[in-house]
C-alpha cells in the first residue's frame, strides 16, 4: 500500500507550504512509504484529488486544498485530521496501516493484549481457588456426616 500525498509544488500560501512540509517530514521520519502527487503541475492529479475527497470532507468552497492524504484509493484526510492523528498518536490507524513492531502504538497494543491475558490467568486462578474452596467445604460436610453416622451407630 502506498500513501498518496497530494501537494501543490508552487503554492503561494505559506500556510499550505508549511502543512505540506509537516506531512512529508513526519512520514519520512516514520519511514512510511509515500508518493507526492503534485496538483499544480499535473491536471490529472488535481482532478483525481478533487473527485475523490468525500463530499462531507470538502470545504464550503467545494475545492479541497492540499495537502490531502490517501491510502491508495481510500481517503484518509486533510492536514487537520492528519495533525489530530499525529497528536493522538494514531497516525497508523489514520493512514490505514498496521503499526510496525517497536512503535509506540504497537507497544501499547501488545501491552493491552498482555494485560488481557494476565486478567485471564488471574480469573482462572480465582476460579481454581473457588473450586478448591468448594471441594474443601464438601469434604468437611462429608466428614461431619460420617462422624454423625458413627456416633449414631455407637449409640445403637
GROMACS .gro file of N, CA and C in nm:
model
  468
    1UNK      N    1   0.084  -0.118   0.000
    1UNK     CA    2   0.000   0.000   0.000
    1UNK      C    3   0.088   0.124   0.000
    2UNK      N    4   0.048   0.218  -0.082
    2UNK     CA    5   0.125   0.341  -0.090
    2UNK      C    6   0.037   0.457  -0.044
    3UNK      N    7   0.092   0.535   0.043
    3UNK     CA    8   0.025   0.656   0.089
    3UNK      C    9   0.048   0.762  -0.018
    4UNK      N   10  -0.059   0.827  -0.058
    4UNK     CA   11  -0.050   0.933  -0.159
    4UNK      C   12  -0.077   1.066  -0.090
    5UNK      N   13   0.018   1.158  -0.107
    5UNK     CA   14   0.003   1.292  -0.051
    5UNK      C   15  -0.007   1.388  -0.169
    6UNK      N   16  -0.123   1.450  -0.181
    6UNK     CA   17  -0.144   1.547  -0.288
    6UNK      C   18  -0.098   1.683  -0.239
    7UNK      N   19  -0.001   1.740  -0.314
    7UNK     CA   20   0.063   1.866  -0.277
    7UNK      C   21   0.055   1.965  -0.392
    8UNK      N   22   0.083   2.090  -0.362
    8UNK     CA   23   0.094   2.194  -0.464
    8UNK      C   24   0.237   2.247  -0.458
    9UNK      N   25   0.317   2.211  -0.559
    9UNK     CA   26   0.458   2.249  -0.557
    9UNK      C   27   0.477   2.400  -0.569
   10UNK      N   28   0.383   2.468  -0.630
   10UNK     CA   29   0.400   2.612  -0.649
   10UNK      C   30   0.291   2.693  -0.579
   11UNK      N   31   0.261   2.654  -0.457
   11UNK     CA   32   0.159   2.726  -0.381
   11UNK      C   33   0.214   2.860  -0.335
   12UNK      N   34   0.132   2.962  -0.344
   12UNK     CA   35   0.172   3.094  -0.296
   12UNK      C   36   0.144   3.111  -0.148
   13UNK      N   37   0.075   3.014  -0.090
   13UNK     CA   38   0.037   3.023   0.051
   13UNK      C   39   0.145   2.961   0.140
   14UNK      N   40   0.197   3.042   0.231
   14UNK     CA   41   0.297   2.993   0.326
   14UNK      C   42   0.236   2.887   0.417
   15UNK      N   43   0.111   2.906   0.456
   15UNK     CA   44   0.044   2.811   0.545
   15UNK      C   45   0.035   2.673   0.478
   16UNK      N   46  -0.004   2.670   0.351
   16UNK     CA   47  -0.014   2.542   0.279
   16UNK      C   48   0.123   2.478   0.267
   17UNK      N   49   0.226   2.556   0.235
   17UNK     CA   50   0.362   2.501   0.224
   17UNK      C   51   0.406   2.438   0.356
   18UNK      N   52   0.380   2.506   0.467
   18UNK     CA   53   0.419   2.453   0.599
   18UNK      C   54   0.345   2.323   0.629
   19UNK      N   55   0.217   2.320   0.599
   19UNK     CA   56   0.138   2.198   0.623
   19UNK      C   57   0.190   2.082   0.539
   20UNK      N   58   0.220   2.110   0.414
   20UNK     CA   59   0.274   2.006   0.325
   20UNK      C   60   0.408   1.954   0.378
   21UNK      N   61   0.494   2.045   0.419
   21UNK     CA   62   0.624   2.006   0.474
   21UNK      C   63   0.608   1.924   0.601
   22UNK      N   64   0.511   1.960   0.685
   22UNK     CA   65   0.486   1.888   0.808
   22UNK      C   66   0.446   1.743   0.778
   23UNK      N   67   0.354   1.726   0.684
   23UNK     CA   68   0.308   1.590   0.649
   23UNK      C   69   0.423   1.508   0.593
   24UNK      N   70   0.493   1.561   0.495
   24UNK     CA   71   0.602   1.488   0.430
   24UNK      C   72   0.714   1.458   0.529
   25UNK      N   73   0.752   1.557   0.609
   25UNK     CA   74   0.858   1.537   0.707
   25UNK      C   75   0.823   1.430   0.808
   26UNK      N   76   0.697   1.427   0.853
   26UNK     CA   77   0.654   1.329   0.951
   26UNK      C   78   0.654   1.189   0.891
   27UNK      N   79   0.604   1.175   0.768
   27UNK     CA   80   0.604   1.044   0.702
   27UNK      C   81   0.748   0.993   0.682
   28UNK      N   82   0.838   1.084   0.645
   28UNK     CA   83   0.978   1.045   0.628
   28UNK      C   84   1.040   1.003   0.760
   29UNK      N   85   1.009   1.076   0.866
   29UNK     CA   86   1.065   1.043   0.998
   29UNK      C   87   1.020   0.904   1.043
   30UNK      N   88   0.896   0.867   1.009
   30UNK     CA   89   0.844   0.735   1.047
   30UNK      C   90   0.880   0.627   0.943
   31UNK      N   91   0.950   0.669   0.838
   31UNK     CA   92   0.990   0.576   0.730
   31UNK      C   93   0.868   0.508   0.667
   32UNK      N   94   0.764   0.586   0.646
   32UNK     CA   95   0.642   0.538   0.580
   32UNK      C   96   0.654   0.568   0.432
   33UNK      N   97   0.634   0.464   0.350
   33UNK     CA   98   0.639   0.484   0.204
   33UNK      C   99   0.523   0.573   0.161
   34UNK      N  100   0.554   0.669   0.080
   34UNK     CA  101   0.450   0.759   0.030
   34UNK      C  102   0.492   0.812  -0.107
   35UNK      N  103   0.394   0.863  -0.179
   35UNK     CA  104   0.420   0.927  -0.308
   35UNK      C  105   0.364   1.069  -0.302
   36UNK      N  106   0.445   1.163  -0.350
   36UNK     CA  107   0.398   1.302  -0.359
   36UNK      C  108   0.338   1.321  -0.498
   37UNK      N  109   0.216   1.366  -0.501
   37UNK     CA  110   0.148   1.390  -0.628
   37UNK      C  111   0.118   1.539  -0.638
   38UNK      N  112   0.178   1.603  -0.735
   38UNK     CA  113   0.168   1.747  -0.749
   38UNK      C  114   0.040   1.785  -0.824
   39UNK      N  115  -0.041   1.868  -0.762
   39UNK     CA  116  -0.164   1.912  -0.829
   39UNK      C  117  -0.144   2.043  -0.904
   40UNK      N  118  -0.030   2.107  -0.883
   40UNK     CA  119  -0.003   2.234  -0.950
   40UNK      C  120   0.047   2.212  -1.093
   41UNK      N  121   0.124   2.107  -1.113
   41UNK     CA  122   0.181   2.084  -1.246
   41UNK      C  123   0.117   1.967  -1.320
   42UNK      N  124   0.022   1.899  -1.255
   42UNK     CA  125  -0.040   1.783  -1.319
   42UNK      C  126  -0.193   1.792  -1.301
   43UNK      N  127  -0.259   1.822  -1.411
   43UNK     CA  128  -0.404   1.839  -1.409
   43UNK      C  129  -0.476   1.711  -1.370
   44UNK      N  130  -0.425   1.595  -1.412
   44UNK     CA  131  -0.487   1.467  -1.377
   44UNK      C  132  -0.486   1.447  -1.226
   45UNK      N  133  -0.373   1.479  -1.161
   45UNK     CA  134  -0.365   1.468  -1.015
   45UNK      C  135  -0.467   1.559  -0.947
   46UNK      N  136  -0.477   1.682  -0.998
   46UNK     CA  137  -0.570   1.779  -0.939
   46UNK      C  138  -0.714   1.729  -0.951
   47UNK      N  139  -0.751   1.682  -1.069
   47UNK     CA  140  -0.887   1.632  -1.091
   47UNK      C  141  -0.916   1.509  -1.006
   48UNK      N  142  -0.819   1.416  -1.001
   48UNK     CA  143  -0.838   1.294  -0.923
   48UNK      C  144  -0.859   1.328  -0.775
   49UNK      N  145  -0.774   1.416  -0.723
   49UNK     CA  146  -0.786   1.455  -0.582
   49UNK      C  147  -0.922   1.519  -0.555
   50UNK      N  148  -0.964   1.613  -0.638
   50UNK     CA  149  -1.091   1.683  -0.617
   50UNK      C  150  -1.209   1.587  -0.624
   51UNK      N  151  -1.202   1.490  -0.714
   51UNK     CA  152  -1.313   1.396  -0.730
   51UNK      C  153  -1.320   1.295  -0.617
   52UNK      N  154  -1.208   1.264  -0.554
   52UNK     CA  155  -1.202   1.156  -0.455
   52UNK      C  156  -1.205   1.200  -0.309
   53UNK      N  157  -1.202   1.329  -0.285
   53UNK     CA  158  -1.223   1.377  -0.148
   53UNK      C  159  -1.375   1.368  -0.125
   54UNK      N  160  -1.418   1.294  -0.022
   54UNK     CA  161  -1.563   1.278   0.001
   54UNK      C  162  -1.632   1.412   0.020
   55UNK      N  163  -1.757   1.419  -0.025
   55UNK     CA  164  -1.835   1.543  -0.020
   55UNK      C  165  -1.839   1.607   0.117
   56UNK      N  166  -1.858   1.525   0.223
   56UNK     CA  167  -1.867   1.581   0.358
   56UNK      C  168  -1.733   1.634   0.408
   57UNK      N  169  -1.624   1.598   0.341
   57UNK     CA  170  -1.491   1.643   0.382
   57UNK      C  171  -1.446   1.766   0.302
   58UNK      N  172  -1.523   1.802   0.201
   58UNK     CA  173  -1.485   1.919   0.120
   58UNK      C  174  -1.521   2.047   0.194
   59UNK      N  175  -1.436   2.149   0.180
   59UNK     CA  176  -1.468   2.277   0.244
   59UNK      C  177  -1.592   2.341   0.179
   60UNK      N  178  -1.642   2.444   0.241
   60UNK     CA  179  -1.762   2.511   0.189
   60UNK      C  180  -1.741   2.565   0.048
   61UNK      N  181  -1.618   2.597   0.013
   61UNK     CA  182  -1.590   2.644  -0.123
   61UNK      C  183  -1.602   2.531  -0.224
   62UNK      N  184  -1.597   2.405  -0.174
   62UNK     CA  185  -1.610   2.289  -0.263
   62UNK      C  186  -1.478   2.242  -0.320
   63UNK      N  187  -1.373   2.320  -0.302
   63UNK     CA  188  -1.242   2.283  -0.358
   63UNK      C  189  -1.147   2.251  -0.243
   64UNK      N  190  -1.113   2.122  -0.227
   64UNK     CA  191  -1.020   2.085  -0.119
   64UNK      C  192  -0.879   2.136  -0.148
   65UNK      N  193  -0.817   2.188  -0.045
   65UNK     CA  194  -0.680   2.240  -0.058
   65UNK      C  195  -0.580   2.134  -0.015
   66UNK      N  196  -0.460   2.140  -0.072
   66UNK     CA  197  -0.356   2.045  -0.029
   66UNK      C  198  -0.304   2.083   0.109
   67UNK      N  199  -0.245   1.992   0.180
   67UNK     CA  200  -0.228   1.852   0.143
   67UNK      C  201  -0.354   1.768   0.172
   68UNK      N  202  -0.380   1.672   0.084
   68UNK     CA  203  -0.485   1.573   0.101
   68UNK      C  204  -0.416   1.438   0.099
   69UNK      N  205  -0.458   1.348   0.187
   69UNK     CA  206  -0.385   1.222   0.205
   69UNK      C  207  -0.477   1.104   0.177
   70UNK      N  208  -0.425   1.009   0.099
   70UNK     CA  209  -0.498   0.888   0.062
   70UNK      C  210  -0.410   0.767   0.088
   71UNK      N  211  -0.472   0.653   0.114
   71UNK     CA  212  -0.403   0.525   0.116
   71UNK      C  213  -0.455   0.454  -0.008
   72UNK      N  214  -0.373   0.453  -0.113
   72UNK     CA  215  -0.415   0.407  -0.246
   72UNK      C  216  -0.536   0.490  -0.287
   73UNK      N  217  -0.654   0.426  -0.298
   73UNK     CA  218  -0.776   0.496  -0.340
   73UNK      C  219  -0.860   0.543  -0.220
   74UNK      N  220  -0.822   0.504  -0.101
   74UNK     CA  221  -0.901   0.534   0.018
   74UNK      C  222  -0.860   0.668   0.078
   75UNK      N  223  -0.958   0.755   0.097
   75UNK     CA  224  -0.931   0.886   0.155
   75UNK      C  225  -0.901   0.874   0.303
   76UNK      N  226  -0.787   0.932   0.346
   76UNK     CA  227  -0.751   0.933   0.488
   76UNK      C  228  -0.794   1.063   0.554
   77UNK      N  229  -0.759   1.176   0.489
   77UNK     CA  230  -0.799   1.303   0.546
   77UNK      C  231  -0.714   1.419   0.495
   78UNK      N  232  -0.741   1.536   0.550
   78UNK     CA  233  -0.666   1.656   0.515
   78UNK      C  234  -0.562   1.683   0.624
   79UNK      N  235  -0.504   1.802   0.620
   79UNK     CA  236  -0.399   1.832   0.718
   79UNK      C  237  -0.453   1.831   0.861
   80UNK      N  238  -0.571   1.886   0.882
   80UNK     CA  239  -0.624   1.895   1.018
   80UNK      C  240  -0.645   1.756   1.080
   81UNK      N  241  -0.701   1.664   1.002
   81UNK     CA  242  -0.721   1.528   1.056
   81UNK      C  243  -0.588   1.456   1.072
   82UNK      N  244  -0.494   1.484   0.982
   82UNK     CA  245  -0.358   1.429   0.996
   82UNK      C  246  -0.295   1.479   1.127
   83UNK      N  247  -0.306   1.609   1.150
   83UNK     CA  248  -0.248   1.670   1.270
   83UNK      C  249  -0.309   1.609   1.396
   84UNK      N  250  -0.442   1.592   1.397
   84UNK     CA  251  -0.509   1.532   1.513
   84UNK      C  252  -0.458   1.390   1.538
   85UNK      N  253  -0.444   1.312   1.430
   85UNK     CA  254  -0.395   1.174   1.444
   85UNK      C  255  -0.251   1.174   1.496
   86UNK      N  256  -0.172   1.269   1.450
   86UNK     CA  257  -0.033   1.280   1.496
   86UNK      C  258  -0.030   1.311   1.645
   87UNK      N  259  -0.112   1.404   1.688
   87UNK     CA  260  -0.118   1.443   1.829
   87UNK      C  261  -0.170   1.331   1.917
   88UNK      N  262  -0.265   1.253   1.864
   88UNK     CA  263  -0.326   1.143   1.941
   88UNK      C  264  -0.246   1.013   1.931
   89UNK      N  265  -0.135   1.019   1.858
   89UNK     CA  266  -0.051   0.900   1.837
   89UNK      C  267  -0.131   0.787   1.771
   90UNK      N  268  -0.215   0.824   1.674
   90UNK     CA  269  -0.295   0.726   1.600
   90UNK      C  270  -0.270   0.738   1.449
   91UNK      N  271  -0.149   0.778   1.414
   91UNK     CA  272  -0.118   0.806   1.274
   91UNK      C  273  -0.130   0.681   1.187
   92UNK      N  274  -0.091   0.564   1.240
   92UNK     CA  275  -0.101   0.443   1.159
   92UNK      C  276  -0.246   0.407   1.131
   93UNK      N  277  -0.333   0.424   1.229
   93UNK     CA  278  -0.475   0.399   1.209
   93UNK      C  279  -0.531   0.499   1.109
   94UNK      N  280  -0.493   0.625   1.121
   94UNK     CA  281  -0.536   0.730   1.029
   94UNK      C  282  -0.500   0.694   0.886
   95UNK      N  283  -0.379   0.642   0.868
   95UNK     CA  284  -0.331   0.607   0.734
   95UNK      C  285  -0.379   0.470   0.687
   96UNK      N  286  -0.445   0.395   0.775
   96UNK     CA  287  -0.491   0.261   0.739
   96UNK      C  288  -0.378   0.161   0.733
   97UNK      N  289  -0.276   0.184   0.816
   97UNK     CA  290  -0.159   0.095   0.818
   97UNK      C  291  -0.149   0.022   0.952
   98UNK      N  292  -0.081  -0.091   0.949
   98UNK     CA  293  -0.052  -0.164   1.072
   98UNK      C  294   0.073  -0.102   1.134
   99UNK      N  295   0.068  -0.070   1.263
   99UNK     CA  296   0.188  -0.014   1.327
   99UNK      C  297   0.303  -0.114   1.320
  100UNK      N  298   0.424  -0.067   1.290
  100UNK     CA  299   0.538  -0.159   1.283
  100UNK      C  300   0.579  -0.207   1.422
  101UNK      N  301   0.646  -0.322   1.430
  101UNK     CA  302   0.696  -0.370   1.560
  101UNK      C  303   0.787  -0.263   1.622
  102UNK      N  304   0.772  -0.244   1.751
  102UNK     CA  305   0.858  -0.148   1.821
  102UNK      C  306   0.802  -0.007   1.825
  103UNK      N  307   0.695   0.020   1.749
  103UNK     CA  308   0.637   0.155   1.753
  103UNK      C  309   0.560   0.173   1.884
  104UNK      N  310   0.541   0.296   1.924
  104UNK     CA  311   0.468   0.324   2.048
  104UNK      C  312   0.328   0.265   2.042
  105UNK      N  313   0.262   0.277   1.929
  105UNK     CA  314   0.125   0.228   1.916
  105UNK      C  315   0.123   0.076   1.925
  106UNK      N  316   0.218   0.011   1.857
  106UNK     CA  317   0.225  -0.135   1.859
  106UNK      C  318   0.254  -0.183   2.001
  107UNK      N  319   0.346  -0.113   2.069
  107UNK     CA  320   0.379  -0.149   2.207
  107UNK      C  321   0.257  -0.135   2.297
  108UNK      N  322   0.178  -0.030   2.276
  108UNK     CA  323   0.057  -0.011   2.356
  108UNK      C  324  -0.044  -0.122   2.329
  109UNK      N  325  -0.057  -0.162   2.203
  109UNK     CA  326  -0.149  -0.272   2.169
  109UNK      C  327  -0.103  -0.402   2.233
  110UNK      N  328   0.027  -0.429   2.227
  110UNK     CA  329   0.081  -0.552   2.286
  110UNK      C  330   0.062  -0.551   2.437
  111UNK      N  331   0.081  -0.434   2.499
  111UNK     CA  332   0.064  -0.422   2.643
  111UNK      C  333  -0.081  -0.450   2.682
  112UNK      N  334  -0.175  -0.396   2.604
  112UNK     CA  335  -0.317  -0.420   2.631
  112UNK      C  336  -0.349  -0.569   2.617
  113UNK      N  337  -0.289  -0.633   2.516
  113UNK     CA  338  -0.312  -0.775   2.494
  113UNK      C  339  -0.256  -0.856   2.611
  114UNK      N  340  -0.135  -0.820   2.656
  114UNK     CA  341  -0.073  -0.890   2.769
  114UNK      C  342  -0.158  -0.873   2.895
  115UNK      N  343  -0.210  -0.751   2.917
  115UNK     CA  344  -0.293  -0.728   3.035
  115UNK      C  345  -0.418  -0.814   3.029
  116UNK      N  346  -0.475  -0.828   2.909
  116UNK     CA  347  -0.592  -0.913   2.891
  116UNK      C  348  -0.560  -1.058   2.925
  117UNK      N  349  -0.441  -1.105   2.883
  117UNK     CA  350  -0.401  -1.242   2.913
  117UNK      C  351  -0.376  -1.259   3.063
  118UNK      N  352  -0.316  -1.157   3.125
  118UNK     CA  353  -0.293  -1.163   3.270
  118UNK      C  354  -0.426  -1.169   3.344
  119UNK      N  355  -0.524  -1.093   3.296
  119UNK     CA  356  -0.657  -1.097   3.358
  119UNK      C  357  -0.717  -1.236   3.347
  120UNK      N  358  -0.697  -1.301   3.231
  120UNK     CA  359  -0.750  -1.437   3.212
  120UNK      C  360  -0.683  -1.532   3.310
  121UNK      N  361  -0.551  -1.521   3.323
  121UNK     CA  362  -0.478  -1.608   3.416
  121UNK      C  363  -0.528  -1.583   3.557
  122UNK      N  364  -0.544  -1.454   3.592
  122UNK     CA  365  -0.592  -1.420   3.726
  122UNK      C  366  -0.733  -1.473   3.747
  123UNK      N  367  -0.819  -1.458   3.646
  123UNK     CA  368  -0.955  -1.511   3.656
  123UNK      C  369  -0.953  -1.662   3.673
  124UNK      N  370  -0.868  -1.730   3.596
  124UNK     CA  371  -0.857  -1.876   3.608
  124UNK      C  372  -0.809  -1.915   3.747
  125UNK      N  373  -0.715  -1.838   3.801
  125UNK     CA  374  -0.663  -1.864   3.935
  125UNK      C  375  -0.775  -1.848   4.039
  126UNK      N  376  -0.855  -1.741   4.022
  126UNK     CA  377  -0.965  -1.719   4.115
  126UNK      C  378  -1.068  -1.831   4.105
  127UNK      N  379  -1.096  -1.877   3.983
  127UNK     CA  380  -1.190  -1.987   3.965
  127UNK      C  381  -1.134  -2.112   4.031
  128UNK      N  382  -1.005  -2.135   4.012
  128UNK     CA  383  -0.940  -2.252   4.071
  128UNK      C  384  -0.949  -2.247   4.224
  129UNK      N  385  -0.922  -2.129   4.281
  129UNK     CA  386  -0.932  -2.113   4.426
  129UNK      C  387  -1.075  -2.138   4.474
  130UNK      N  388  -1.173  -2.086   4.400
  130UNK     CA  389  -1.312  -2.105   4.437
  130UNK      C  390  -1.350  -2.252   4.432
  131UNK      N  391  -1.300  -2.323   4.328
  131UNK     CA  392  -1.327  -2.467   4.318
  131UNK      C  393  -1.264  -2.541   4.435
  132UNK      N  394  -1.140  -2.504   4.471
  132UNK     CA  395  -1.073  -2.566   4.585
  132UNK      C  396  -1.153  -2.544   4.713
  133UNK      N  397  -1.205  -2.422   4.731
  133UNK     CA  398  -1.286  -2.392   4.849
  133UNK      C  399  -1.411  -2.478   4.853
  134UNK      N  400  -1.475  -2.494   4.737
  134UNK     CA  401  -1.596  -2.577   4.731
  134UNK      C  402  -1.564  -2.722   4.766
  135UNK      N  403  -1.455  -2.774   4.710
  135UNK     CA  404  -1.415  -2.913   4.738
  135UNK      C  405  -1.387  -2.928   4.887
  136UNK      N  406  -1.318  -2.832   4.946
  136UNK     CA  407  -1.287  -2.838   5.089
  136UNK      C  408  -1.415  -2.836   5.172
  137UNK      N  409  -1.509  -2.752   5.136
  137UNK     CA  410  -1.636  -2.746   5.207
  137UNK      C  411  -1.712  -2.878   5.196
  138UNK      N  412  -1.713  -2.935   5.075
  138UNK     CA  413  -1.782  -3.063   5.056
  138UNK      C  414  -1.716  -3.174   5.137
  139UNK      N  415  -1.581  -3.176   5.137
  139UNK     CA  416  -1.509  -3.276   5.216
  139UNK      C  417  -1.541  -3.262   5.364
  140UNK      N  418  -1.546  -3.138   5.412
  140UNK     CA  419  -1.576  -3.111   5.552
  140UNK      C  420  -1.717  -3.160   5.587
  141UNK      N  421  -1.814  -3.131   5.498
  141UNK     CA  422  -1.951  -3.176   5.522
  141UNK      C  423  -1.959  -3.328   5.526
  142UNK      N  424  -1.885  -3.393   5.434
  142UNK     CA  425  -1.883  -3.540   5.431
  142UNK      C  426  -1.828  -3.597   5.562
  143UNK      N  427  -1.718  -3.539   5.610
  143UNK     CA  428  -1.658  -3.584   5.736
  143UNK      C  429  -1.757  -3.569   5.851
  144UNK      N  430  -1.824  -3.456   5.854
  144UNK     CA  431  -1.922  -3.432   5.961
  144UNK      C  432  -2.035  -3.534   5.955
  145UNK      N  433  -2.083  -3.564   5.834
  145UNK     CA  434  -2.188  -3.664   5.818
  145UNK      C  435  -2.141  -3.802   5.863
  146UNK      N  436  -2.018  -3.836   5.824
  146UNK     CA  437  -1.962  -3.966   5.864
  146UNK      C  438  -1.950  -3.975   6.015
  147UNK      N  439  -1.904  -3.865   6.079
  147UNK     CA  440  -1.891  -3.863   6.223
  147UNK      C  441  -2.028  -3.878   6.291
  148UNK      N  442  -2.129  -3.810   6.237
  148UNK     CA  443  -2.264  -3.821   6.293
  148UNK      C  444  -2.316  -3.963   6.282
  149UNK      N  445  -2.291  -4.025   6.165
  149UNK     CA  446  -2.335  -4.163   6.145
  149UNK      C  447  -2.263  -4.257   6.242
  150UNK      N  448  -2.133  -4.233   6.264
  150UNK     CA  449  -2.056  -4.313   6.356
  150UNK      C  450  -2.111  -4.304   6.497
  151UNK      N  451  -2.139  -4.180   6.540
  151UNK     CA  452  -2.197  -4.158   6.672
  151UNK      C  453  -2.334  -4.225   6.685
  152UNK      N  454  -2.410  -4.213   6.580
  152UNK     CA  455  -2.545  -4.272   6.581
  152UNK      C  456  -2.537  -4.423   6.591
  153UNK      N  457  -2.443  -4.486   6.520
  153UNK     CA  458  -2.428  -4.631   6.524
  153UNK      C  459  -2.370  -4.678   6.657
  154UNK      N  460  -2.288  -4.596   6.719
  154UNK     CA  461  -2.230  -4.629   6.850
  154UNK      C  462  -2.337  -4.626   6.957
  155UNK      N  463  -2.431  -4.538   6.947
  155UNK     CA  464  -2.538  -4.523   7.044
  155UNK      C  465  -2.635  -4.640   7.033
  156UNK      N  466  -2.646  -4.700   6.917
  156UNK     CA  467  -2.741  -4.811   6.900
  156UNK      C  468  -2.687  -4.933   6.957
   0.00000   0.00000   0.00000
